[in-house]
Coordinates of C-alpha atoms and ligand atoms in Angstrom, one line a residue:
M1 CA 6.3 22.0 -5.1
P2 CA 2.7 21.3 -4.1
L3 CA 2.5 18.8 -1.2
W4 CA -0.9 17.5 -2.1
F5 CA 0.0 13.9 -1.2
K6 CA 0.6 14.9 2.4
D7 CA -3.2 15.3 2.9
A8 CA -4.3 12.6 0.5
I9 CA -6.3 9.4 1.0
F10 CA -4.9 6.7 -1.4
Y11 CA -6.8 3.8 -2.7
E12 CA -5.3 0.7 -4.3
V13 CA -7.2 -0.5 -7.3
Y14 CA -6.8 -3.8 -9.1
I15 CA -8.3 -2.9 -12.4
R16 CA -9.3 -6.5 -13.3
A17 CA -11.3 -6.8 -10.1
F18 CA -13.1 -3.5 -9.9
A19 CA -15.7 -3.2 -12.6
D20 CA -16.2 -4.9 -16.0
G21 CA -17.4 -2.4 -18.6
N22 CA -17.7 -4.7 -21.6
G23 CA -19.1 -7.9 -20.2
D24 CA -16.0 -10.1 -20.8
G25 CA -15.7 -11.0 -17.1
H26 CA -12.6 -8.9 -16.6
G27 CA -12.6 -5.4 -15.0
D28 CA -11.3 -2.7 -17.3
F29 CA -10.9 1.0 -17.7
R30 CA -14.4 1.6 -19.0
G31 CA -15.8 0.0 -15.9
L32 CA -13.4 1.9 -13.7
T33 CA -14.3 5.2 -15.3
A34 CA -18.0 4.5 -14.6
K35 CA -17.2 4.1 -10.9
L36 CA -15.2 7.2 -10.4
D37 CA -17.9 8.9 -8.4
Y38 CA -17.6 6.1 -5.9
F39 CA -14.2 7.3 -4.9
K40 CA -15.4 10.8 -4.5
E41 CA -18.2 9.7 -2.3
L42 CA -15.8 7.7 -0.1
G43 CA -13.4 10.7 0.1
V44 CA -10.5 9.2 -1.9
D45 CA -8.0 11.6 -3.4
C46 CA -5.6 9.4 -5.3
L47 CA -5.9 6.0 -7.0
W48 CA -3.0 3.7 -7.2
L49 CA -3.5 1.4 -10.2
Q50 CA -1.8 -1.9 -10.2
P51 CA 0.0 -2.8 -13.5
M52 CA -2.1 -2.0 -16.5
Y53 CA 0.5 -2.9 -19.1
A54 CA 0.8 -5.7 -21.7
S55 CA 1.7 -8.8 -19.9
P56 CA 1.4 -12.6 -20.0
L57 CA 0.0 -12.3 -16.5
K58 CA 2.2 -14.8 -14.8
D59 CA 2.4 -12.4 -11.9
D60 CA -0.8 -10.4 -12.4
G61 CA 0.8 -7.8 -14.6
Y62 CA 4.0 -7.3 -12.6
D63 CA 5.5 -9.2 -15.5
I64 CA 5.5 -6.6 -18.2
S65 CA 6.0 -7.5 -21.9
D66 CA 5.4 -4.0 -23.2
Y67 CA 5.7 -0.9 -21.0
Y68 CA 3.9 1.3 -23.6
R69 CA 0.8 -0.7 -24.1
I70 CA -2.4 -1.2 -22.1
H71 CA -3.3 -4.8 -21.4
P72 CA -6.0 -5.6 -24.0
D73 CA -8.2 -7.0 -21.1
Y74 CA -8.3 -3.5 -19.7
G75 CA -9.0 -1.7 -22.9
T76 CA -7.0 0.6 -25.1
L77 CA -4.7 3.6 -24.6
D78 CA -7.7 5.8 -25.5
D79 CA -9.7 4.1 -22.8
F80 CA -6.9 4.9 -20.4
K81 CA -6.8 8.6 -21.5
T82 CA -10.5 8.9 -21.1
F83 CA -10.3 7.4 -17.6
L84 CA -7.5 9.8 -16.6
A85 CA -9.3 12.8 -18.0
E86 CA -12.5 11.8 -16.1
A87 CA -10.6 11.2 -12.9
H88 CA -8.9 14.6 -13.2
A89 CA -12.1 16.3 -14.0
R90 CA -13.3 15.1 -10.6
G91 CA -10.2 16.3 -8.8
L92 CA -8.9 12.7 -8.4
R93 CA -5.3 12.0 -8.9
V94 CA -3.9 8.7 -10.3
I95 CA -0.6 7.0 -9.8
A96 CA 0.3 3.6 -11.4
D97 CA 2.7 0.8 -10.7
L98 CA 6.1 1.2 -12.3
V99 CA 7.9 -2.1 -12.4
L100 CA 11.6 -1.2 -12.6
N101 CA 13.3 -4.3 -11.4
H102 CA 12.3 -6.8 -14.0
T103 CA 10.4 -7.5 -17.1
S104 CA 8.4 -10.5 -18.3
D105 CA 10.5 -13.2 -20.0
Q106 CA 8.1 -12.6 -22.9
H107 CA 9.4 -9.0 -23.3
P108 CA 11.1 -8.6 -26.7
W109 CA 14.2 -7.3 -24.9
F110 CA 14.5 -10.7 -23.1
Q111 CA 13.7 -12.7 -26.1
A112 CA 16.4 -10.9 -28.1
A113 CA 18.8 -11.2 -25.2
R114 CA 18.5 -14.9 -24.8
A115 CA 18.7 -15.6 -28.5
S116 CA 22.2 -14.2 -29.0
R117 CA 25.2 -13.0 -27.0
A118 CA 25.7 -10.4 -29.7
S119 CA 22.3 -8.9 -29.3
P120 CA 22.4 -5.3 -28.1
Y121 CA 19.8 -6.4 -25.6
R122 CA 21.9 -9.2 -24.0
D123 CA 23.3 -6.8 -21.4
Y124 CA 19.8 -5.6 -20.5
Y125 CA 19.7 -8.6 -18.2
V126 CA 22.0 -10.2 -15.6
W127 CA 23.7 -13.3 -17.0
S128 CA 26.2 -15.7 -15.5
D129 CA 27.9 -19.0 -16.3
T130 CA 27.3 -20.2 -12.7
D131 CA 24.5 -20.0 -10.3
Q132 CA 26.8 -19.3 -7.4
K133 CA 27.0 -15.6 -7.5
Y134 CA 25.2 -13.2 -5.1
K135 CA 24.7 -16.0 -2.6
D136 CA 23.7 -13.5 0.1
A137 CA 20.6 -12.4 -1.6
R138 CA 17.5 -13.9 0.0
I139 CA 14.8 -15.6 -2.1
I140 CA 11.5 -13.7 -1.9
F141 CA 8.9 -16.1 -3.4
L142 CA 10.1 -18.9 -1.1
D143 CA 7.2 -21.2 -1.7
I144 CA 7.9 -21.5 -5.5
E145 CA 11.5 -20.5 -6.2
K146 CA 14.5 -22.3 -4.9
S147 CA 17.1 -20.0 -6.4
N148 CA 17.5 -16.5 -7.8
W149 CA 19.2 -17.9 -10.8
A150 CA 17.4 -19.8 -13.7
W151 CA 19.1 -21.6 -16.5
D152 CA 18.1 -20.5 -20.0
E153 CA 18.7 -23.2 -22.5
L154 CA 18.7 -20.9 -25.5
A155 CA 21.1 -18.4 -23.9
G156 CA 23.3 -21.1 -22.5
Q157 CA 23.6 -19.1 -19.3
Y158 CA 21.9 -18.5 -16.1
Y159 CA 19.9 -15.3 -15.6
W160 CA 19.1 -13.5 -12.3
H161 CA 15.6 -13.0 -11.0
R162 CA 14.5 -11.8 -7.5
F163 CA 10.9 -12.8 -8.1
Y164 CA 9.4 -15.6 -10.3
A165 CA 11.7 -17.1 -12.9
C166 CA 9.5 -15.7 -15.6
Q167 CA 10.6 -12.2 -14.3
P168 CA 14.2 -11.7 -15.3
D169 CA 15.9 -8.8 -13.5
L170 CA 17.0 -5.9 -15.6
N171 CA 20.7 -5.0 -15.5
Y172 CA 20.9 -1.5 -14.1
D173 CA 24.6 -1.4 -14.6
H174 CA 23.8 -0.9 -18.3
P175 CA 23.2 2.8 -19.1
A176 CA 20.7 1.8 -21.9
V177 CA 18.4 0.2 -19.3
R178 CA 18.6 3.3 -17.1
R179 CA 17.6 5.4 -20.1
E180 CA 14.8 3.0 -21.2
M181 CA 13.1 3.4 -17.8
L182 CA 13.3 7.2 -17.9
N183 CA 11.6 6.9 -21.3
V184 CA 8.8 4.8 -19.8
I185 CA 8.4 7.3 -17.0
R186 CA 8.3 10.2 -19.5
F187 CA 5.7 8.5 -21.6
W188 CA 3.2 8.0 -18.8
L189 CA 3.8 11.4 -17.2
D190 CA 3.3 13.1 -20.6
L191 CA -0.1 11.4 -20.7
G192 CA -0.9 13.1 -17.4
L193 CA -0.3 10.4 -14.8
D194 CA 0.3 11.9 -11.3
G195 CA 3.2 9.6 -10.4
F196 CA 4.2 6.1 -9.7
R197 CA 4.3 3.4 -7.0
A198 CA 7.8 2.1 -7.7
D199 CA 7.5 -1.7 -7.4
A200 CA 10.3 -3.7 -5.7
A201 CA 12.5 -0.6 -5.4
P202 CA 15.4 -2.1 -3.3
Y203 CA 16.6 -4.7 -5.8
L204 CA 17.8 -2.8 -8.9
F205 CA 21.6 -3.5 -8.6
E206 CA 23.5 -6.5 -7.6
R207 CA 26.9 -6.5 -5.9
E208 CA 28.9 -9.5 -4.7
G209 CA 29.2 -9.8 -0.9
T210 CA 26.0 -7.9 -0.2
N211 CA 22.4 -9.0 0.1
C212 CA 21.8 -7.0 -3.1
E213 CA 19.2 -4.8 -1.4
N214 CA 19.3 -1.0 -0.8
L215 CA 22.6 -0.6 -2.5
P216 CA 24.1 2.9 -2.9
E217 CA 23.9 2.4 -6.7
T218 CA 20.2 1.7 -6.4
H219 CA 19.6 4.8 -4.4
A220 CA 21.7 6.8 -6.8
Y221 CA 19.5 5.7 -9.8
L222 CA 16.3 6.3 -7.9
K223 CA 17.5 9.8 -7.1
E224 CA 18.2 10.3 -10.8
I225 CA 14.5 9.4 -11.5
R226 CA 13.4 11.8 -8.9
R227 CA 15.6 14.6 -10.4
F228 CA 14.1 13.9 -13.8
M229 CA 10.6 14.1 -12.4
D230 CA 11.3 17.3 -10.5
D231 CA 12.9 18.9 -13.5
H232 CA 10.1 18.1 -15.9
Y233 CA 7.0 17.1 -14.0
P234 CA 6.9 19.0 -10.7
G235 CA 4.0 17.9 -8.5
R236 CA 4.0 14.3 -9.6
I237 CA 5.0 11.8 -7.0
L238 CA 7.0 8.6 -6.4
L239 CA 5.9 6.1 -3.8
A240 CA 8.4 3.4 -2.7
E241 CA 7.6 -0.2 -2.2
A242 CA 10.6 -0.9 0.0
N243 CA 9.8 -3.7 2.4
Q244 CA 12.7 -3.2 4.8
W245 CA 13.6 -2.5 8.4
P246 CA 13.1 1.1 9.6
L247 CA 16.8 1.9 9.2
D248 CA 16.8 0.8 5.6
V249 CA 13.5 2.4 4.7
R250 CA 14.6 5.9 5.7
P251 CA 17.2 6.4 3.0
Y252 CA 14.4 6.0 0.3
F253 CA 13.3 9.5 1.2
G254 CA 16.7 11.0 0.4
D255 CA 17.8 14.1 2.1
G256 CA 16.8 16.9 -0.1
D257 CA 14.1 19.4 -0.6
P258 CA 14.2 20.4 -4.3
S259 CA 12.5 23.7 -3.5
T260 CA 15.5 24.8 -1.5
G261 CA 18.0 23.2 -3.8
S262 CA 19.6 21.4 -0.9
G263 CA 20.6 17.7 -0.8
Q264 CA 19.2 15.0 -3.0
A265 CA 15.6 14.0 -2.8
E266 CA 14.5 10.4 -3.6
F267 CA 10.9 9.3 -2.9
H268 CA 8.1 11.6 -1.8
M269 CA 6.4 8.7 0.0
A270 CA 7.2 5.2 1.2
F271 CA 4.8 2.6 2.5
H272 CA 5.2 2.1 6.2
F273 CA 6.1 -1.5 6.0
P274 CA 7.6 -1.7 9.5
V275 CA 4.5 -0.7 11.4
M276 CA 1.9 -2.7 9.4
P277 CA 2.3 -6.2 10.9
R278 CA 2.8 -4.5 14.3
I279 CA -0.7 -3.0 14.2
F280 CA -2.0 -6.6 14.0
M281 CA 0.3 -7.7 16.8
A282 CA -0.9 -4.9 19.0
L283 CA -4.5 -5.8 18.4
A284 CA -3.9 -9.4 19.2
Q285 CA -1.8 -8.7 22.3
A286 CA -3.9 -5.7 23.5
D287 CA -0.6 -3.9 23.9
R288 CA 0.5 -0.8 22.0
T289 CA 4.2 -1.3 22.6
K290 CA 5.1 -2.7 19.2
I291 CA 3.4 0.1 17.4
V292 CA 5.0 2.8 19.6
E293 CA 8.5 1.3 19.3
T294 CA 8.3 1.1 15.6
L295 CA 6.9 4.6 15.1
R296 CA 9.5 5.9 17.5
A297 CA 12.2 4.1 15.6
T298 CA 11.0 5.6 12.3
G299 CA 10.3 8.9 13.9
R300 CA 13.8 9.2 15.2
L301 CA 15.0 8.8 11.7
S302 CA 12.8 11.7 10.9
I303 CA 11.9 12.3 7.3
P304 CA 12.2 15.5 5.3
E305 CA 9.3 18.0 5.6
N306 CA 8.3 17.4 1.9
C307 CA 8.0 13.6 2.4
Q308 CA 5.3 11.4 3.8
W309 CA 4.8 7.9 5.1
G310 CA 2.2 5.7 3.6
P311 CA 0.6 3.5 6.3
F312 CA -1.6 0.7 5.1
L313 CA -3.3 -2.4 6.6
R314 CA -3.6 -4.7 3.7
N315 CA -2.7 -4.8 0.0
H316 CA -2.8 -7.2 -2.9
D317 CA 0.1 -9.3 -1.6
E318 CA 0.3 -11.6 1.4
L319 CA 0.5 -9.7 4.7
T320 CA 4.3 -9.7 4.7
L321 CA 6.2 -11.0 7.8
E322 CA 9.6 -10.6 6.3
M323 CA 10.6 -7.7 8.6
V324 CA 9.7 -9.2 11.9
T325 CA 11.6 -11.4 14.3
P326 CA 11.2 -15.2 14.0
E327 CA 9.2 -15.2 17.3
E328 CA 6.9 -12.4 16.0
R329 CA 6.4 -14.3 12.8
E330 CA 5.4 -17.4 14.7
F331 CA 3.0 -15.4 16.8
M332 CA 1.4 -13.8 13.8
W333 CA 1.1 -17.2 12.0
R334 CA -0.4 -18.8 15.1
T335 CA -2.8 -16.0 15.6
Y336 CA -3.8 -14.9 12.2
A337 CA -3.1 -18.0 10.0
P338 CA -4.1 -21.1 11.9
E339 CA -4.7 -23.0 8.7
P340 CA -1.6 -23.8 6.7
R341 CA -3.4 -22.7 3.5
M342 CA -3.6 -19.2 4.9
R343 CA 0.2 -18.9 4.8
L344 CA 2.2 -17.9 1.7
N345 CA 5.9 -17.4 1.5
L346 CA 6.7 -15.4 4.7
G347 CA 3.3 -14.1 5.0
I348 CA -0.5 -14.5 5.3
R349 CA -2.8 -14.5 2.4
R350 CA -5.9 -13.1 4.0
R351 CA -7.9 -9.9 3.7
L352 CA -8.5 -7.4 6.5
A353 CA -12.1 -8.5 7.5
P354 CA -11.4 -12.2 7.9
L355 CA -8.1 -11.4 9.7
L356 CA -10.1 -9.5 12.3
D357 CA -12.8 -12.2 12.6
G358 CA -15.2 -10.0 10.8
D359 CA -15.5 -8.2 14.2
R360 CA -17.0 -4.8 13.4
R361 CA -15.4 -3.3 16.5
K362 CA -11.9 -4.5 15.5
L363 CA -12.4 -3.4 11.9
E364 CA -13.4 0.1 12.8
L365 CA -10.5 0.3 15.2
A366 CA -8.1 -0.8 12.6
F367 CA -9.3 1.9 10.3
A368 CA -9.2 4.4 13.1
I369 CA -5.6 3.6 13.7
L370 CA -4.7 3.6 10.0
L371 CA -6.3 7.0 9.5
S372 CA -4.7 8.5 12.5
L373 CA -1.1 7.2 12.2
P374 CA 1.5 9.7 10.8
G375 CA 1.3 9.7 7.0
S376 CA -1.2 9.4 4.2
P377 CA -3.2 6.2 4.5
I378 CA -3.6 3.7 1.6
L379 CA -6.7 1.6 1.5
Y380 CA -7.0 -1.6 -0.4
Y381 CA -10.1 -2.0 -2.6
G382 CA -13.0 -3.9 -0.9
D383 CA -11.6 -3.5 2.6
E384 CA -13.9 -0.5 3.2
I385 CA -16.9 -2.8 2.9
G386 CA -15.2 -5.7 4.8
M387 CA -14.8 -8.0 1.8
G388 CA -13.7 -11.6 2.4
D389 CA -11.1 -13.7 0.7
N390 CA -10.7 -17.2 -0.7
I391 CA -7.6 -18.9 0.5
W392 CA -8.2 -21.9 -1.9
L393 CA -7.4 -19.8 -4.9
D394 CA -3.8 -20.0 -6.2
D395 CA -1.0 -17.7 -5.0
R396 CA -2.4 -14.3 -3.9
D397 CA -5.5 -14.6 -6.1
G398 CA -7.8 -15.1 -3.2
L399 CA -7.3 -11.5 -2.2
R400 CA -8.1 -10.2 -5.6
T401 CA -11.6 -11.4 -6.3
P402 CA -14.3 -9.2 -7.9
M403 CA -15.5 -6.1 -6.1
Q404 CA -18.8 -6.7 -4.5
W405 CA -21.2 -3.9 -5.7
D406 CA -24.6 -5.4 -5.0
A407 CA -26.4 -8.6 -4.3
G408 CA -27.5 -9.1 -7.9
P409 CA -26.0 -11.5 -10.5
N410 CA -22.2 -11.2 -10.6
A411 CA -22.3 -8.9 -7.6
G412 CA -22.8 -6.0 -10.0
F413 CA -19.2 -6.4 -11.0
S414 CA -20.1 -7.5 -14.5
G415 CA -23.2 -7.5 -16.6
R416 CA -26.2 -9.4 -15.2
D417 CA -26.3 -11.7 -18.2
V418 CA -22.7 -12.6 -18.2
P419 CA -22.3 -16.3 -17.3
S420 CA -20.6 -16.3 -13.9
E421 CA -18.0 -18.9 -15.2
R422 CA -16.7 -16.1 -17.4
L423 CA -15.6 -14.0 -14.5
Y424 CA -11.8 -13.9 -14.2
A425 CA -12.2 -15.2 -10.6
P426 CA -15.0 -16.6 -8.6
L427 CA -17.0 -14.2 -6.4
I428 CA -16.7 -14.5 -2.7
D429 CA -20.0 -16.3 -2.0
D430 CA -19.7 -17.7 1.5
E431 CA -22.2 -17.0 4.3
R432 CA -20.2 -14.5 6.2
Y433 CA -18.5 -12.4 3.5
G434 CA -20.3 -13.4 0.4
Y435 CA -21.5 -10.7 -2.0
R436 CA -25.2 -11.2 -1.1
R437 CA -24.4 -9.9 2.4
V438 CA -21.3 -7.8 2.0
N439 CA -21.6 -5.3 -0.8
V440 CA -21.5 -1.6 -1.6
A441 CA -25.3 -1.2 -2.2
I442 CA -26.3 -2.6 1.2
E443 CA -23.6 -0.6 3.1
R444 CA -24.3 2.6 1.3
A445 CA -28.0 2.3 2.2
D446 CA -27.2 1.7 5.9
P447 CA -25.9 4.8 7.6
N448 CA -24.4 2.6 10.3
S449 CA -22.4 0.4 8.0
L450 CA -18.7 0.0 8.1
W451 CA -18.5 1.8 4.7
H452 CA -20.2 4.9 6.1
T453 CA -18.1 4.8 9.3
V454 CA -14.9 4.7 7.2
R455 CA -16.3 7.5 4.9
R456 CA -17.0 9.7 8.0
M457 CA -13.6 9.1 9.4
I458 CA -12.0 10.1 6.1
A459 CA -14.2 13.2 6.0
V460 CA -13.2 14.2 9.5
R461 CA -9.6 13.5 8.8
K462 CA -9.7 15.7 5.7
Q463 CA -11.2 18.6 7.6
N464 CA -8.2 18.6 10.0
R465 CA -4.8 18.9 8.5
A466 CA -3.1 17.9 11.7
F467 CA -3.6 14.3 10.7
G468 CA -1.5 14.5 7.5
R469 CA 0.8 17.3 8.5
G470 CA 1.0 17.5 12.2
R471 CA 3.5 16.5 14.8
H472 CA 2.6 13.2 16.4
E473 CA 3.5 12.3 20.0
F474 CA 2.5 9.4 22.2
L475 CA 0.8 10.1 25.4
P476 CA 2.7 8.0 27.9
L477 CA -0.3 6.2 29.5
K478 CA 0.4 3.5 32.1
N479 CA -2.2 1.4 30.5
R480 CA -0.6 -0.3 27.5
A481 CA -3.9 -1.5 26.1
V482 CA -4.5 2.0 24.9
L483 CA -2.7 3.7 22.1
A484 CA -2.9 7.4 22.5
I485 CA -1.5 9.9 20.0
V486 CA -1.4 13.7 20.3
H487 CA -1.5 15.5 17.0
T488 CA -0.6 19.1 16.8
Y489 CA -0.6 21.5 13.9
N490 CA -0.9 25.2 13.5
G491 CA -1.9 25.7 17.1
E492 CA -4.5 23.0 17.0
T493 CA -4.4 19.9 19.2
F494 CA -6.1 16.5 18.7
L495 CA -5.9 13.4 20.9
T496 CA -6.7 10.0 19.4
L497 CA -7.3 7.1 21.7
N498 CA -7.6 3.5 20.7
N499 CA -8.5 0.6 23.0
L500 CA -6.7 -2.4 21.6
S501 CA -8.3 -4.8 24.1
P502 CA -11.5 -6.8 24.3
S503 CA -12.3 -5.3 27.7
P504 CA -13.2 -1.8 28.8
Q505 CA -10.2 0.4 29.8
R506 CA -10.3 3.2 32.3
L507 CA -7.9 6.0 32.0
S508 CA -7.1 9.1 34.0
P509 CA -4.4 11.1 32.3
T510 CA -3.8 14.5 33.7
L511 CA -3.6 16.3 30.4
R512 CA -2.2 19.1 32.5
Q513 CA -0.7 21.0 29.5
W514 CA -4.2 21.4 28.1
K515 CA -5.8 22.7 31.3
G516 CA -9.0 24.6 30.6
A517 CA -9.4 23.0 27.1
R518 CA -12.8 22.2 25.8
V519 CA -13.0 18.6 24.6
R520 CA -15.1 17.5 21.7
G521 CA -15.4 14.1 19.9
L522 CA -14.7 14.8 16.3
L523 CA -16.5 11.7 15.0
T524 CA -19.6 12.0 17.2
G525 CA -19.8 15.7 18.0
R526 CA -20.1 14.6 21.6
E527 CA -19.0 17.1 24.2
F528 CA -16.7 15.8 26.9
P529 CA -16.1 17.7 30.2
P530 CA -13.3 20.3 29.9
V531 CA -9.8 19.5 31.1
T532 CA -9.3 20.8 34.7
G533 CA -5.8 19.7 35.3
K534 CA -7.0 17.0 37.7
P535 CA -6.9 13.4 36.4
Y536 CA -9.2 13.2 33.4
A537 CA -11.4 10.2 33.7
L538 CA -12.2 8.4 30.5
T539 CA -13.5 4.9 29.8
L540 CA -13.1 3.2 26.5
Q541 CA -15.3 0.3 25.7
P542 CA -13.8 -2.9 24.1
Y543 CA -12.0 -1.8 20.9
E544 CA -13.4 1.7 21.2
Y545 CA -11.6 4.7 19.8
F546 CA -12.0 8.4 20.3
W547 CA -10.8 11.3 18.1
L548 CA -10.8 14.3 20.4
K549 CA -10.2 17.9 19.6
L550 CA -8.7 19.9 22.5
D551 CA -9.5 23.6 22.2
R552 CA -7.6 25.7 24.6
P553 CA -9.7 28.8 25.3
T554 CA -6.8 31.2 25.6
S555 CA -5.1 30.3 22.4
T556 CA -8.2 29.8 20.3
G557 CA -10.4 32.7 21.4
P558 CA -14.1 32.9 21.7
G559 CA -14.8 32.4 18.0
A560 CA -13.4 28.8 18.2
A561 CA -16.3 27.8 20.4
S562 CA -18.6 27.3 17.5
S563 CA -15.9 25.7 15.2
Ligands
GLC1 C1 5.8 -6.4 -5.6 C2 4.3 -6.6 -5.9 C3 4.0 -8.0 -6.0 C4 4.8 -8.6 -7.2 C5 6.3 -8.4 -7.0 C6 7.1 -8.6 -8.2 O1 6.2 -6.9 -4.4 O2 3.6 -6.0 -4.8 O3 2.6 -8.2 -6.2 O4 4.6 -10.0 -7.3 O5 6.6 -7.0 -6.7 O6 6.9 -7.6 -9.2

């Protein structure tokens, strides 16, 4: 089974926000197709498309009313096929959201289910005469929902929903539901899709007396999906959205390696939810401890060789603070969400650049960390140019505004003549992050821009497989303001250093085990003095980062000197 995803750079695309190909003010597949070269230029290998299916859009498409149709705002199935063919022609892969846990209440299954107890679809959902069952399940959309049960007048019963009330949970105890979802999976994989990001994976089954998350039944069904994919579509992948503690994320990888026939595999990849908020904490506290502890915890629960973590900084949702202690949450809110409007549910509705005060040094450092953590990094559209947000828009809409392509009318997102009121959401137009200042055209033209810096980091990362495949160990520096990771792979050694603090940091590690090694900065080409075995003096400027290659003369031979 090809492990392409272990070296890949992922990029999350909100289709509506990316590029409008027909001038109706909404991004679509035609627009996205026209932008495919952009991803190549940046060095992206795989796009993750947010839901593209028919939907009343009460939760931006995570409320699906027909799994087999493309949302008309995004185009037609033919537009999708053209897009996919064009992406594949460029060597890009594409995965899409697979919303397993729930449908829209407008889905014909739910409409039939609520209309009659005799309907064959009744049992597709979870009904009850009381709203007192499964009391131990937390409420996720806390700011809006007061219960996971909603009363349905027509049905004369309550139905179960882990997200918005307009998203009734499917009943995975029903074999027909399990079959339906395999059909959905087959349909899109037959069209050539390279896999799925499985939305809300932990919540498929409910059992009394549990918190209804990560249940053995849920894992068993996810393994069934994986088996189905391995049998019929080898090389396609499953990426888990399982926002859980390290101990509970680990089981989503399963135990097996299908190529050896041992154990039972589950997901190829899982987002590294545990480390994400801790990167922000580490930056705010100038202390690497939380990152190291979390990576150690997840590293101890080591994942199978054929699996990969998916680290990320931001995505289309609020920066989740569900899996942190109450004290950590308070700290994060105080530091990163001083205005009440910046908070949403148990999280923070802000984009990367505003979170980091638009400070170029911190932004670069955040990308340097993301791109050097164990795993295959996942970028969120617009963060590579330092786009801003609009906390005054509803729900999470302020993180999903139109991509800023240039300083022209409609930021180049839609036609020049399209009235701006027609855009699905207002452009970011403030002084600091507005499209006139922050856009792809300006950054592409400036070799020193954030965009170019990120592009170069991606390129360097891709030339060195140790980043995606290597062993990663922490250098136990006394100075906790510096995060230092040693990456080794196939006899090659890299050392990445990150100064998390606003002041210069002096280091003098011995690096004894690399005595005699030549030291070269991968991002700058700068030559450092060789390692002598005596304390190796290094100074990192505020928020500075180094990616160093350590070439040991004995193991690499003279030919390596020119590499
Ligand atoms: C996931 C998505 C989020 C959505 C929810 C319900 O958490 O990331 O955007 O609202 O699932 O489908």
